[in-house]
PDB file of C-alpha atoms in Angstrom:
ATOM      1  CA  UNK C 934       7.315  38.567   6.747  1.00  0.00           C
ATOM      2  CA  UNK C 935       5.661  38.332   3.237  1.00  0.00           C
ATOM      3  CA  UNK C 936       2.449  35.914   4.421  1.00  0.00           C
ATOM      4  CA  UNK C 937       2.539  38.177   7.404  1.00  0.00           C
ATOM      5  CA  UNK C 938       1.651  41.222   5.705  1.00  0.00           C
ATOM      6  CA  UNK C 939      -0.814  38.583   3.521  1.00  0.00           C
ATOM      7  CA  UNK C 940      -2.438  37.799   6.700  1.00  0.00           C
ATOM      8  CA  UNK C 941      -2.918  41.795   7.462  1.00  0.00           C
ATOM      9  CA  UNK C 942      -4.190  43.131   4.180  1.00  0.00           C
ATOM     10  CA  UNK C 943      -6.787  40.285   4.304  1.00  0.00           C
ATOM     11  CA  UNK C 944      -7.913  41.175   7.083  1.00  0.00           C
ATOM     12  CA  UNK C 945      -7.559  44.856   5.687  1.00  0.00           C
ATOM     13  CA  UNK C 946     -10.011  43.755   3.491  1.00  0.00           C
ATOM     14  CA  UNK C 947      -7.236  43.862   0.416  1.00  0.00           C
ATOM     15  CA  UNK C 948      -7.200  41.747  -2.283  1.00  0.00           C
ATOM     16  CA  UNK C 949      -4.298  39.589  -2.157  1.00  0.00           C
ATOM     17  CA  UNK C 950      -2.629  37.189  -4.124  1.00  0.00           C
ATOM     18  CA  UNK C 951       0.711  35.125  -2.764  1.00  0.00           C
ATOM     19  CA  UNK C 952       2.777  35.134  -5.152  1.00  0.00           C
ATOM     20  CA  UNK C 953       5.734  32.553  -4.277  1.00  0.00           C
ATOM     21  CA  UNK C 954       8.103  30.314  -6.708  1.00  0.00           C
ATOM     22  CA  UNK C 955       9.060  27.734  -5.026  1.00  0.00           C
ATOM     23  CA  UNK C 956       6.894  27.301  -1.721  1.00  0.00           C
ATOM     24  CA  UNK C 957       5.306  28.812   0.745  1.00  0.00           C
ATOM     25  CA  UNK C 958       7.150  30.212   3.406  1.00  0.00           C
ATOM     26  CA  UNK C 959      10.069  30.764   2.868  1.00  0.00           C
ATOM     27  CA  UNK C 960      13.292  30.737   4.349  1.00  0.00           C
ATOM     28  CA  UNK C 961      12.154  30.196   8.102  1.00  0.00           C
ATOM     29  CA  UNK C 962      10.126  26.442   6.081  1.00  0.00           C
ATOM     30  CA  UNK C 963      13.230  24.533   6.099  1.00  0.00           C
ATOM     31  CA  UNK C 964      14.478  25.066   9.391  1.00  0.00           C
ATOM     32  CA  UNK C 965      13.339  22.044  12.180  1.00  0.00           C
ATOM     33  CA  UNK C 966      11.930  23.892  15.291  1.00  0.00           C
ATOM     34  CA  UNK C 967      10.892  27.029  15.627  1.00  0.00           C
ATOM     35  CA  UNK C 968      11.675  28.152  19.744  1.00  0.00           C
ATOM     36  CA  UNK C 969      11.319  31.952  19.421  1.00  0.00           C
ATOM     37  CA  UNK C 970       8.186  32.749  17.241  1.00  0.00           C
ATOM     38  CA  UNK C 971       5.267  34.705  19.988  1.00  0.00           C
ATOM     39  CA  UNK C 972       3.059  32.752  21.554  1.00  0.00           C
ATOM     40  CA  UNK C 973       4.959  30.185  20.030  1.00  0.00           C
ATOM     41  CA  UNK C 974       6.916  27.745  22.543  1.00  0.00           C
ATOM     42  CA  UNK C 975       7.694  24.701  19.708  1.00  0.00           C
ATOM     43  CA  UNK C 976       7.338  23.989  16.595  1.00  0.00           C
ATOM     44  CA  UNK C 977       8.626  23.507  12.748  1.00  0.00           C
ATOM     45  CA  UNK C 978       8.659  26.233  10.055  1.00  0.00           C
ATOM     46  CA  UNK C 979       6.888  24.010   7.740  1.00  0.00           C
ATOM     47  CA  UNK C 980       4.215  24.303  10.117  1.00  0.00           C
ATOM     48  CA  UNK C 981       4.525  27.399  11.031  1.00  0.00           C
ATOM     49  CA  UNK C 982       4.075  28.874   8.150  1.00  0.00           C
ATOM     50  CA  UNK C 983       1.356  25.424   6.709  1.00  0.00           C
ATOM     51  CA  UNK C 984      -0.739  27.832   9.485  1.00  0.00           C
ATOM     52  CA  UNK C 985      -0.126  31.483   8.662  1.00  0.00           C
ATOM     53  CA  UNK C 986      -0.889  30.662   5.412  1.00  0.00           C
ATOM     54  CA  UNK C 987      -4.224  28.862   5.786  1.00  0.00           C
ATOM     55  CA  UNK C 988      -5.070  31.597   8.437  1.00  0.00           C
ATOM     56  CA  UNK C 989      -4.616  34.390   5.651  1.00  0.00           C
ATOM     57  CA  UNK C 990      -6.029  32.166   3.325  1.00  0.00           C
ATOM     58  CA  UNK C 991      -9.030  32.241   5.506  1.00  0.00           C
ATOM     59  CA  UNK C 992      -9.378  36.268   5.834  1.00  0.00           C
ATOM     60  CA  UNK C 993      -9.264  35.911   1.547  1.00  0.00           C
ATOM     61  CA  UNK C 994      -4.834  36.454  -0.026  1.00  0.00           C
ATOM     62  CA  UNK C 995      -5.445  34.658  -2.697  1.00  0.00           C
ATOM     63  CA  UNK C 996      -1.883  32.051  -3.480  1.00  0.00           C
ATOM     64  CA  UNK C 997      -0.556  31.263  -6.389  1.00  0.00           C
ATOM     65  CA  UNK C 998       2.319  29.187  -7.214  1.00  0.00           C
ATOM     66  CA  UNK C 999       4.561  31.399  -9.963  1.00  0.00           C
ATOM     67  CA  UNK C1000       7.923  32.736 -11.839  1.00  0.00           C
ATOM     68  CA  UNK C1001       8.251  36.092 -10.913  1.00  0.00           C
ATOM     69  CA  UNK C1002       9.506  37.636 -14.251  1.00  0.00           C
ATOM     70  CA  UNK C1003       8.738  41.031 -14.567  1.00  0.00           C
ATOM     71  CA  UNK C1004       7.369  44.326 -13.097  1.00  0.00           C
ATOM     72  CA  UNK C1005       5.433  46.631 -15.078  1.00  0.00           C
ATOM     73  CA  UNK C1006       5.036  49.305 -12.373  1.00  0.00           C
ATOM     74  CA  UNK C1007       3.869  52.122 -14.878  1.00  0.00           C
ATOM     75  CA  UNK C1008       0.279  54.165 -14.378  1.00  0.00           C
ATOM     76  CA  UNK C1009      -2.229  53.525 -11.921  1.00  0.00           C
ATOM     77  CA  UNK C1010      -2.162  49.675 -12.913  1.00  0.00           C
ATOM     78  CA  UNK C1011       0.547  47.915 -12.664  1.00  0.00           C
ATOM     79  CA  UNK C1012       1.349  44.092 -14.145  1.00  0.00           C
ATOM     80  CA  UNK C1013       3.517  41.562 -12.656  1.00  0.00           C
ATOM     81  CA  UNK C1014       4.421  38.965 -15.553  1.00  0.00           C
ATOM     82  CA  UNK C1015       4.331  35.383 -13.594  1.00  0.00           C
ATOM     83  CA  UNK C1016       5.571  32.318 -15.036  1.00  0.00           C
ATOM     84  CA  UNK C1017       1.723  31.563 -15.284  1.00  0.00           C
ATOM     85  CA  UNK C1018       0.994  34.411 -16.778  1.00  0.00           C
ATOM     86  CA  UNK C1019      -0.199  37.761 -15.977  1.00  0.00           C
ATOM     87  CA  UNK C1020      -1.611  40.113 -13.238  1.00  0.00           C
ATOM     88  CA  UNK C1021      -3.291  43.168 -12.919  1.00  0.00           C
ATOM     89  CA  UNK C1022      -3.687  46.366 -10.166  1.00  0.00           C
ATOM     90  CA  UNK C1023      -2.671  48.548  -7.940  1.00  0.00           C
ATOM     91  CA  UNK C1024      -0.348  48.367  -5.483  1.00  0.00           C
ATOM     92  CA  UNK C1025       2.689  45.287  -5.319  1.00  0.00           C
ATOM     93  CA  UNK C1026       4.171  44.482  -1.849  1.00  0.00           C
ATOM     94  CA  UNK C1027       7.496  42.855  -2.539  1.00  0.00           C
ATOM     95  CA  UNK C1028       8.511  40.275   0.603  1.00  0.00           C
ATOM     96  CA  UNK C1029      12.150  38.945  -1.849  1.00  0.00           C
ATOM     97  CA  UNK C1030      12.742  36.987   0.912  1.00  0.00           C
ATOM     98  CA  UNK C1031      15.986  35.150   1.154  1.00  0.00           C
ATOM     99  CA  UNK C1032      17.757  32.144   0.444  1.00  0.00           C
ATOM    100  CA  UNK C1033      21.199  30.198   1.816  1.00  0.00           C
ATOM    101  CA  UNK C1034      23.160  29.777   0.083  1.00  0.00           C
ATOM    102  CA  UNK C1035      24.765  26.680   0.157  1.00  0.00           C
ATOM    103  CA  UNK C1036      28.555  24.987   0.949  1.00  0.00           C
ATOM    104  CA  UNK C1037      28.299  21.790  -1.408  1.00  0.00           C
ATOM    105  CA  UNK C1038      29.798  19.904   1.636  1.00  0.00           C
ATOM    106  CA  UNK C1039      28.169  15.917   1.327  1.00  0.00           C
ATOM    107  CA  UNK C1040      25.468  15.718   3.901  1.00  0.00           C
ATOM    108  CA  UNK C1041      24.235  19.547   3.595  1.00  0.00           C
ATOM    109  CA  UNK C1042      21.092  18.754   2.080  1.00  0.00           C
ATOM    110  CA  UNK C1043      20.117  16.447   3.896  1.00  0.00           C
ATOM    111  CA  UNK C1044      20.291  18.084   7.525  1.00  0.00           C
ATOM    112  CA  UNK C1045      19.269  21.607   6.266  1.00  0.00           C
ATOM    113  CA  UNK C1046      17.659  23.218   9.442  1.00  0.00           C
ATOM    114  CA  UNK C1047      17.698  18.774  10.664  1.00  0.00           C
ATOM    115  CA  UNK C1048      21.522  20.886  12.204  1.00  0.00           C
ATOM    116  CA  UNK C1049      22.311  22.392   9.482  1.00  0.00           C
ATOM    117  CA  UNK C1050      20.874  26.448  10.308  1.00  0.00           C
ATOM    118  CA  UNK C1051      21.866  29.119   8.288  1.00  0.00           C
ATOM    119  CA  UNK C1052      21.456  32.259  10.896  1.00  0.00           C
ATOM    120  CA  UNK C1053      23.337  32.141  14.477  1.00  0.00           C
ATOM    121  CA  UNK C1054      20.388  34.836  15.180  1.00  0.00           C
ATOM    122  CA  UNK C1055      17.917  32.078  15.018  1.00  0.00           C
ATOM    123  CA  UNK C1056      19.387  29.140  16.114  1.00  0.00           C
ATOM    124  CA  UNK C1057      22.818  30.079  17.504  1.00  0.00           C
ATOM    125  CA  UNK C1058      20.541  29.249  20.524  1.00  0.00           C
ATOM    126  CA  UNK C1059      21.098  25.578  19.668  1.00  0.00           C
ATOM    127  CA  UNK C1060      24.462  24.925  18.961  1.00  0.00           C
ATOM    128  CA  UNK C1061      25.692  27.117  22.671  1.00  0.00           C
ATOM    129  CA  UNK C1062      28.334  24.909  24.332  1.00  0.00           C
ATOM    130  CA  UNK C1063      29.098  22.405  21.326  1.00  0.00           C
ATOM    131  CA  UNK C1064      31.727  23.246  18.874  1.00  0.00           C
ATOM    132  CA  UNK C1065      30.695  23.824  15.161  1.00  0.00           C
ATOM    133  CA  UNK C1066      31.532  25.884  11.333  1.00  0.00           C
ATOM    134  CA  UNK C1067      30.597  28.462  10.696  1.00  0.00           C
ATOM    135  CA  UNK C1068      31.372  30.552   7.429  1.00  0.00           C
ATOM    136  CA  UNK C1069      33.391  33.820   8.140  1.00  0.00           C
ATOM    137  CA  UNK C1070      30.407  36.474   7.314  1.00  0.00           C
ATOM    138  CA  UNK C1071      27.748  33.952   9.765  1.00  0.00           C
ATOM    139  CA  UNK C1072      30.573  33.887  12.088  1.00  0.00           C
ATOM    140  CA  UNK C1073      31.666  37.738  12.186  1.00  0.00           C
ATOM    141  CA  UNK C1074      28.052  38.727  12.208  1.00  0.00           C
ATOM    142  CA  UNK C1075      26.247  36.379  14.912  1.00  0.00           C
ATOM    143  CA  UNK C1076      29.302  36.940  16.655  1.00  0.00           C
ATOM    144  CA  UNK C1077      27.226  37.401  20.197  1.00  0.00           C
ATOM    145  CA  UNK C1078      26.779  33.688  20.395  1.00  0.00           C
ATOM    146  CA  UNK C1079      30.665  32.498  20.292  1.00  0.00           C
ATOM    147  CA  UNK C1080      30.269  29.678  17.705  1.00  0.00           C
ATOM    148  CA  UNK C1081      33.750  29.375  17.231  1.00  0.00           C
TER     149      UNK C1081
END
């Protein structure tokens, strides 16, 4: 959502600065294989988000790796406080993203995005007909994939 918003706002000739704590692109960037994005038959999440970042940048969006530590939203000019200083602006768009919860079992970090999935809607089809394990909330909210 954040990169898409940056792209559209930059294309509309707004000055855009995307502030990201860890890496640009969010949760999809850790996905090894993306097959459900319009007009893209198959790619990695990292490649897809890098393409989106370059596209937004080519339209004028700027990118800053920093942690946002506070927002001052009073008045016409807003202030974004970050680990790299203060940014002043007329508007703030929050795209906070999602950070998957790690369970902590052996091999989880090694296979994240390459067999370890955090989104059944995104990745469930890859596991159809296979024996899998999952967290209860994962199974209840995404049971249409019949993952057991």
